[in-house]
Tab-separated table of C-alpha atoms in Angstrom:
chain	number	residue	atom	x	y	z
A	989	UNK	CA	1.172	11.492	19.928
A	990	UNK	CA	3.521	9.137	18.049
A	991	UNK	CA	5.720	10.863	15.453
A	992	UNK	CA	7.145	9.859	12.096
A	993	UNK	CA	9.865	11.951	10.435
A	994	UNK	CA	11.141	11.920	6.848
A	995	UNK	CA	14.566	13.477	6.202
A	996	UNK	CA	16.447	13.913	2.939
A	997	UNK	CA	19.732	15.444	1.806
A	998	UNK	CA	19.377	19.201	1.303
A	999	UNK	CA	20.250	19.210	-2.425
A	1000	UNK	CA	17.299	16.846	-3.043
A	1001	UNK	CA	14.813	19.113	-1.289
A	1002	UNK	CA	13.636	20.660	-4.545
A	1003	UNK	CA	10.300	22.310	-5.261
A	1004	UNK	CA	9.565	19.801	-8.028
A	1005	UNK	CA	10.011	16.781	-5.737
A	1006	UNK	CA	6.739	15.436	-4.355
A	1007	UNK	CA	7.094	15.226	-0.595
A	1008	UNK	CA	6.022	12.210	1.490
A	1009	UNK	CA	2.418	12.595	2.537
A	1010	UNK	CA	-0.334	10.978	4.559
A	1011	UNK	CA	-1.986	8.420	2.273
A	1012	UNK	CA	-5.338	10.165	2.737
A	1013	UNK	CA	-3.975	13.076	0.661
A	1014	UNK	CA	-3.386	10.909	-2.419
A	1015	UNK	CA	-6.398	8.657	-2.969
A	1016	UNK	CA	-6.361	6.438	-6.111
A	1017	UNK	CA	-8.167	8.138	-9.005
A	1018	UNK	CA	-10.347	5.105	-9.774
A	1019	UNK	CA	-11.469	5.055	-6.132
A	1020	UNK	CA	-12.328	8.763	-6.080
A	1021	UNK	CA	-14.334	8.395	-9.290
A	1022	UNK	CA	-16.220	5.298	-8.126
A	1023	UNK	CA	-19.857	5.524	-7.109
A	1024	UNK	CA	-20.955	4.464	-3.640
A	1025	UNK	CA	-23.766	2.443	-5.191
A	1026	UNK	CA	-24.069	-0.372	-7.726
A	1027	UNK	CA	-27.417	1.000	-8.890
A	1028	UNK	CA	-26.628	4.701	-9.088
A	1029	UNK	CA	-30.230	5.612	-9.873
A	1030	UNK	CA	-31.166	4.383	-6.394
A	1031	UNK	CA	-28.656	5.925	-3.942
A	1032	UNK	CA	-29.462	3.728	-0.928
A	1033	UNK	CA	-27.348	1.127	0.862
A	1034	UNK	CA	-30.071	-1.501	0.530
A	1035	UNK	CA	-32.752	-1.852	-2.125
A	1036	UNK	CA	-35.739	-4.113	-2.587
A	1037	UNK	CA	-34.952	-7.149	-4.735
A	1038	UNK	CA	-38.187	-9.164	-4.816
A	1039	UNK	CA	-41.118	-10.083	-2.558
A	1040	UNK	CA	-39.974	-7.628	0.079
A	1041	UNK	CA	-36.452	-9.049	0.230
A	1042	UNK	CA	-33.629	-6.530	0.286
A	1043	UNK	CA	-30.179	-6.622	-1.297
A	1044	UNK	CA	-27.056	-4.611	-0.717
A	1045	UNK	CA	-26.462	-1.813	-3.214
A	1046	UNK	CA	-23.017	-0.750	-2.019
A	1047	UNK	CA	-19.729	-0.805	-3.937
A	1048	UNK	CA	-16.199	-1.258	-2.608
A	1049	UNK	CA	-16.141	2.475	-1.887
A	1050	UNK	CA	-18.498	1.922	1.068
A	1051	UNK	CA	-16.240	-0.757	2.562
A	1052	UNK	CA	-14.594	0.636	5.695
A	1053	UNK	CA	-11.679	-1.865	5.756
A	1054	UNK	CA	-10.775	-0.857	2.186
A	1055	UNK	CA	-11.102	2.816	3.079
A	1056	UNK	CA	-8.864	2.367	6.122
A	1057	UNK	CA	-6.226	0.489	4.111
A	1058	UNK	CA	-6.247	3.220	1.448
A	1059	UNK	CA	-6.179	6.261	3.740
A	1060	UNK	CA	-4.044	5.039	6.649
A	1061	UNK	CA	-0.296	5.512	6.844
A	1062	UNK	CA	1.997	7.414	4.511
A	1063	UNK	CA	3.204	7.306	0.911
A	1064	UNK	CA	6.558	7.944	-0.736
A	1065	UNK	CA	6.688	9.084	-4.380
A	1066	UNK	CA	9.155	8.725	-7.229
A	1067	UNK	CA	11.282	11.851	-7.706
A	1068	UNK	CA	11.668	11.375	-11.462
A	1069	UNK	CA	10.394	9.335	-14.402
A	1070	UNK	CA	11.681	5.758	-14.498
A	1071	UNK	CA	11.481	3.779	-17.728
A	1072	UNK	CA	11.892	-0.010	-17.828
A	1073	UNK	CA	12.606	-1.215	-21.383
A	1074	UNK	CA	12.486	-4.814	-22.552
A	1075	UNK	CA	15.592	-5.139	-24.749
A	1076	UNK	CA	14.650	-8.326	-26.586
A	1077	UNK	CA	17.744	-8.242	-28.764
A	1078	UNK	CA	20.073	-8.286	-25.758
A	1079	UNK	CA	17.667	-10.369	-23.664
A	1080	UNK	CA	17.671	-7.993	-20.722
A	1081	UNK	CA	15.909	-5.021	-19.190
A	1082	UNK	CA	17.270	-1.505	-19.586
A	1083	UNK	CA	16.317	0.890	-16.814
A	1084	UNK	CA	16.578	4.614	-17.410
A	1085	UNK	CA	15.901	7.790	-15.456
A	1086	UNK	CA	16.647	11.421	-16.384
A	1087	UNK	CA	19.445	12.247	-13.958
A	1088	UNK	CA	23.036	11.485	-14.886
A	1089	UNK	CA	23.852	11.099	-11.192
A	1090	UNK	CA	21.919	9.096	-8.663
A	1091	UNK	CA	20.249	11.868	-6.735
A	1092	UNK	CA	16.671	10.703	-6.304
A	1093	UNK	CA	14.648	7.502	-6.470
A	1094	UNK	CA	16.401	5.029	-8.732
A	1095	UNK	CA	16.583	1.258	-9.228
A	1096	UNK	CA	19.168	-1.383	-8.381
A	1097	UNK	CA	19.135	-5.185	-8.533
A	1098	UNK	CA	19.051	-8.097	-6.096
A	1099	UNK	CA	20.477	-11.381	-7.404
A	1100	UNK	CA	18.183	-14.411	-7.204
A	1101	UNK	CA	20.765	-16.250	-5.062
A	1102	UNK	CA	19.350	-14.180	-2.177
A	1103	UNK	CA	15.967	-15.946	-2.466
A	1104	UNK	CA	16.805	-19.114	-4.446
A	1105	UNK	CA	14.740	-21.394	-2.160
A	1106	UNK	CA	11.474	-19.515	-2.815
A	1107	UNK	CA	9.743	-20.680	-5.986
A	1108	UNK	CA	7.286	-17.801	-5.680
A	1109	UNK	CA	10.006	-15.138	-5.569
A	1110	UNK	CA	11.986	-16.836	-8.322
A	1111	UNK	CA	8.866	-16.772	-10.510
A	1112	UNK	CA	8.370	-13.083	-9.705
A	1113	UNK	CA	11.985	-12.190	-10.496
A	1114	UNK	CA	13.274	-10.957	-13.865
A	1115	UNK	CA	14.203	-13.911	-16.081
A	1116	UNK	CA	14.429	-15.907	-12.820
A	1117	UNK	CA	17.778	-14.244	-12.172
A	1118	UNK	CA	17.266	-10.979	-10.269
A	1119	UNK	CA	14.773	-8.739	-8.481
A	1120	UNK	CA	14.598	-4.967	-8.853
A	1121	UNK	CA	14.826	-2.558	-5.905
A	1122	UNK	CA	13.771	1.056	-5.389
A	1123	UNK	CA	16.631	2.996	-3.812
A	1124	UNK	CA	14.942	5.461	-1.492
A	1125	UNK	CA	16.431	8.918	-0.709
A	1126	UNK	CA	14.322	9.393	2.440
A	1127	UNK	CA	15.388	8.370	5.949
A	1128	UNK	CA	12.385	7.348	8.022
A	1129	UNK	CA	12.444	7.782	11.800
A	1130	UNK	CA	9.685	7.022	14.295
A	1131	UNK	CA	9.078	7.407	18.021
A	1132	UNK	CA	10.628	4.926	20.493
A	1133	UNK	CA	8.856	1.571	20.592
A	1134	UNK	CA	7.509	1.800	17.031
A	1135	UNK	CA	8.179	0.122	13.693
A	1136	UNK	CA	6.961	0.477	10.102
A	1137	UNK	CA	5.357	-2.056	7.790
A	1138	UNK	CA	6.245	-1.386	4.128
A	1139	UNK	CA	4.154	-2.674	1.243
A	1140	UNK	CA	2.679	-1.827	-2.185
A	1141	UNK	CA	0.528	1.344	-2.168
A	1142	UNK	CA	-2.908	0.047	-1.222
A	1143	UNK	CA	-5.378	-0.056	-4.143
A	1144	UNK	CA	-3.198	2.137	-6.363
A	1145	UNK	CA	-2.869	0.958	-9.974
A	1146	UNK	CA	0.907	0.599	-10.088
A	1147	UNK	CA	2.756	-1.928	-12.311
A	1148	UNK	CA	4.926	-3.333	-9.513
A	1149	UNK	CA	4.571	-5.177	-6.212
A	1150	UNK	CA	6.720	-4.245	-3.211
A	1151	UNK	CA	8.064	-7.194	-1.218
A	1152	UNK	CA	6.543	-6.511	2.222
A	1153	UNK	CA	8.834	-5.905	5.156
A	1154	UNK	CA	8.947	-4.532	8.709
A	1155	UNK	CA	11.723	-2.252	9.950
A	1156	UNK	CA	12.259	-0.971	13.495
A	1157	UNK	CA	12.478	2.636	12.362
A	1158	UNK	CA	12.984	3.936	15.894
A	1159	UNK	CA	16.521	2.502	15.869
A	1160	UNK	CA	17.534	1.787	12.242
A	1161	UNK	CA	19.910	4.636	11.237
A	1162	UNK	CA	19.875	4.326	7.437
A	1163	UNK	CA	17.474	4.723	4.518
A	1164	UNK	CA	15.210	1.723	3.839
A	1165	UNK	CA	15.189	0.457	0.239
A	1166	UNK	CA	12.371	-1.548	-1.320
A	1167	UNK	CA	12.754	-4.667	-3.515
A	1168	UNK	CA	9.849	-5.212	-5.900
A	1169	UNK	CA	8.592	-7.526	-8.600
A	1170	UNK	CA	7.270	-6.350	-11.953
A	1171	UNK	CA	5.836	-8.035	-15.032
A	1172	UNK	CA	8.287	-7.916	-17.911
A	1173	UNK	CA	6.779	-5.455	-20.395
A	1174	UNK	CA	6.236	-6.322	-24.039
A	1175	UNK	CA	7.975	-3.070	-24.908
A	1176	UNK	CA	8.422	-0.654	-22.009
A	1177	UNK	CA	6.857	0.552	-18.776
A	1178	UNK	CA	6.910	4.159	-17.647
A	1179	UNK	CA	6.700	4.834	-13.921
A	1180	UNK	CA	5.935	8.550	-13.977
A	1181	UNK	CA	7.486	11.050	-11.613
A	1182	UNK	CA	5.221	11.436	-8.579
A	1183	UNK	CA	4.024	7.807	-8.587
A	1184	UNK	CA	3.516	6.397	-5.079
A	1185	UNK	CA	5.993	3.537	-4.786
A	1186	UNK	CA	5.665	2.379	-1.182
A	1187	UNK	CA	2.957	2.480	1.488
A	1188	UNK	CA	4.138	2.914	5.088
A	1189	UNK	CA	2.057	1.740	8.034
A	1190	UNK	CA	3.724	2.724	11.335
A	1191	UNK	CA	2.701	0.776	14.413
A	1192	UNK	CA	3.540	0.478	18.081
A	1193	UNK	CA	5.372	-2.718	19.020
A	1194	UNK	CA	3.605	-4.821	21.635
A	1195	UNK	CA	3.862	-8.396	22.891
A	1196	UNK	CA	1.094	-10.726	21.734
A	1197	UNK	CA	0.009	-14.142	22.968
A	1198	UNK	CA	-2.204	-16.387	20.853
A	1199	UNK	CA	-5.150	-18.348	22.235
A	1200	UNK	CA	-7.357	-20.952	20.551
A	1201	UNK	CA	-10.733	-21.877	22.013
A	1202	UNK	CA	-14.197	-23.156	21.099
A	1203	UNK	CA	-16.827	-20.779	19.786
A	1204	UNK	CA	-19.649	-19.813	22.120
A	1205	UNK	CA	-22.570	-20.676	19.812
A	1206	UNK	CA	-25.157	-18.703	21.787
A	1207	UNK	CA	-22.962	-15.607	21.789
A	1208	UNK	CA	-22.294	-15.972	18.066
A	1209	UNK	CA	-26.033	-16.246	17.372
A	1210	UNK	CA	-26.678	-13.162	19.486
A	1211	UNK	CA	-23.903	-11.242	17.708
A	1212	UNK	CA	-25.373	-12.226	14.346
A	1213	UNK	CA	-28.865	-11.082	15.349
A	1214	UNK	CA	-27.402	-7.799	16.548
A	1215	UNK	CA	-25.527	-7.366	13.261
A	1216	UNK	CA	-28.620	-8.149	11.156
A	1217	UNK	CA	-30.780	-5.755	13.186
A	1218	UNK	CA	-29.166	-2.895	11.266
A	1219	UNK	CA	-29.915	-2.626	7.543
A	1220	UNK	CA	-26.410	-1.437	6.676
A	1221	UNK	CA	-23.333	0.188	8.123
A	1222	UNK	CA	-23.146	-1.828	11.348
A	1223	UNK	CA	-19.345	-1.929	11.257
A	1224	UNK	CA	-19.059	1.812	10.621
A	1225	UNK	CA	-21.503	2.662	13.411
A	1226	UNK	CA	-20.580	0.193	16.145
A	1227	UNK	CA	-17.143	-1.333	15.539
A	1228	UNK	CA	-14.990	1.053	13.523
A	1229	UNK	CA	-12.429	3.298	15.198
A	1230	UNK	CA	-11.135	6.392	13.447
A	1231	UNK	CA	-7.425	6.353	12.580
A	1232	UNK	CA	-5.407	9.536	12.357
A	1233	UNK	CA	-2.275	10.046	10.257
A	1234	UNK	CA	-1.180	13.674	9.810
């Protein structure tokens, strides 16, 4: 078993602070409320379209890759409300949170000189001058030989986008912080306390070697026939492997 550990300073270990959790314990509300079927009056994966032809009746909720992305890994949550206010008079953003001292998740800035050669990041930055960053109170440690991929919480409706990154959390001794981009609000944006702000996918480091070769047409045709021999759910039944994050 490979382990992941989250540690925090004792004075922050309050009952009102939402603890890190496996992502499967905090599924997006829209996803939970979604139907498995486009035509809800006919709860079958495939339905007859015309002249005996069949069509798929499944929504995104039946997609195993989406389900795996949503339920795999772990989530961290904001420890307090964070309000981002567009101060048009001063031409800047004001960022506020309830605490007078920095004792939870809060926000700092990264100057654009750190990414000045990336047009994409410059466009995503605030007034093309700086990027915001979640300061994270949790130290993340993993078993030897493992790392963590950090990104935006998968399929959660959050108003920000984490800049993806990989950290060797088996050896890095400090807390990892998370730069993010956000659309400048017309007035203000509230990021409520308990909002998932980063998705963590731990993985075992291995050496990879790429190969490029021609497709075996006969094998591809056989694979396609095999795939089409099942009306629906081929991937779930024959290719998918269960992932476990506790």
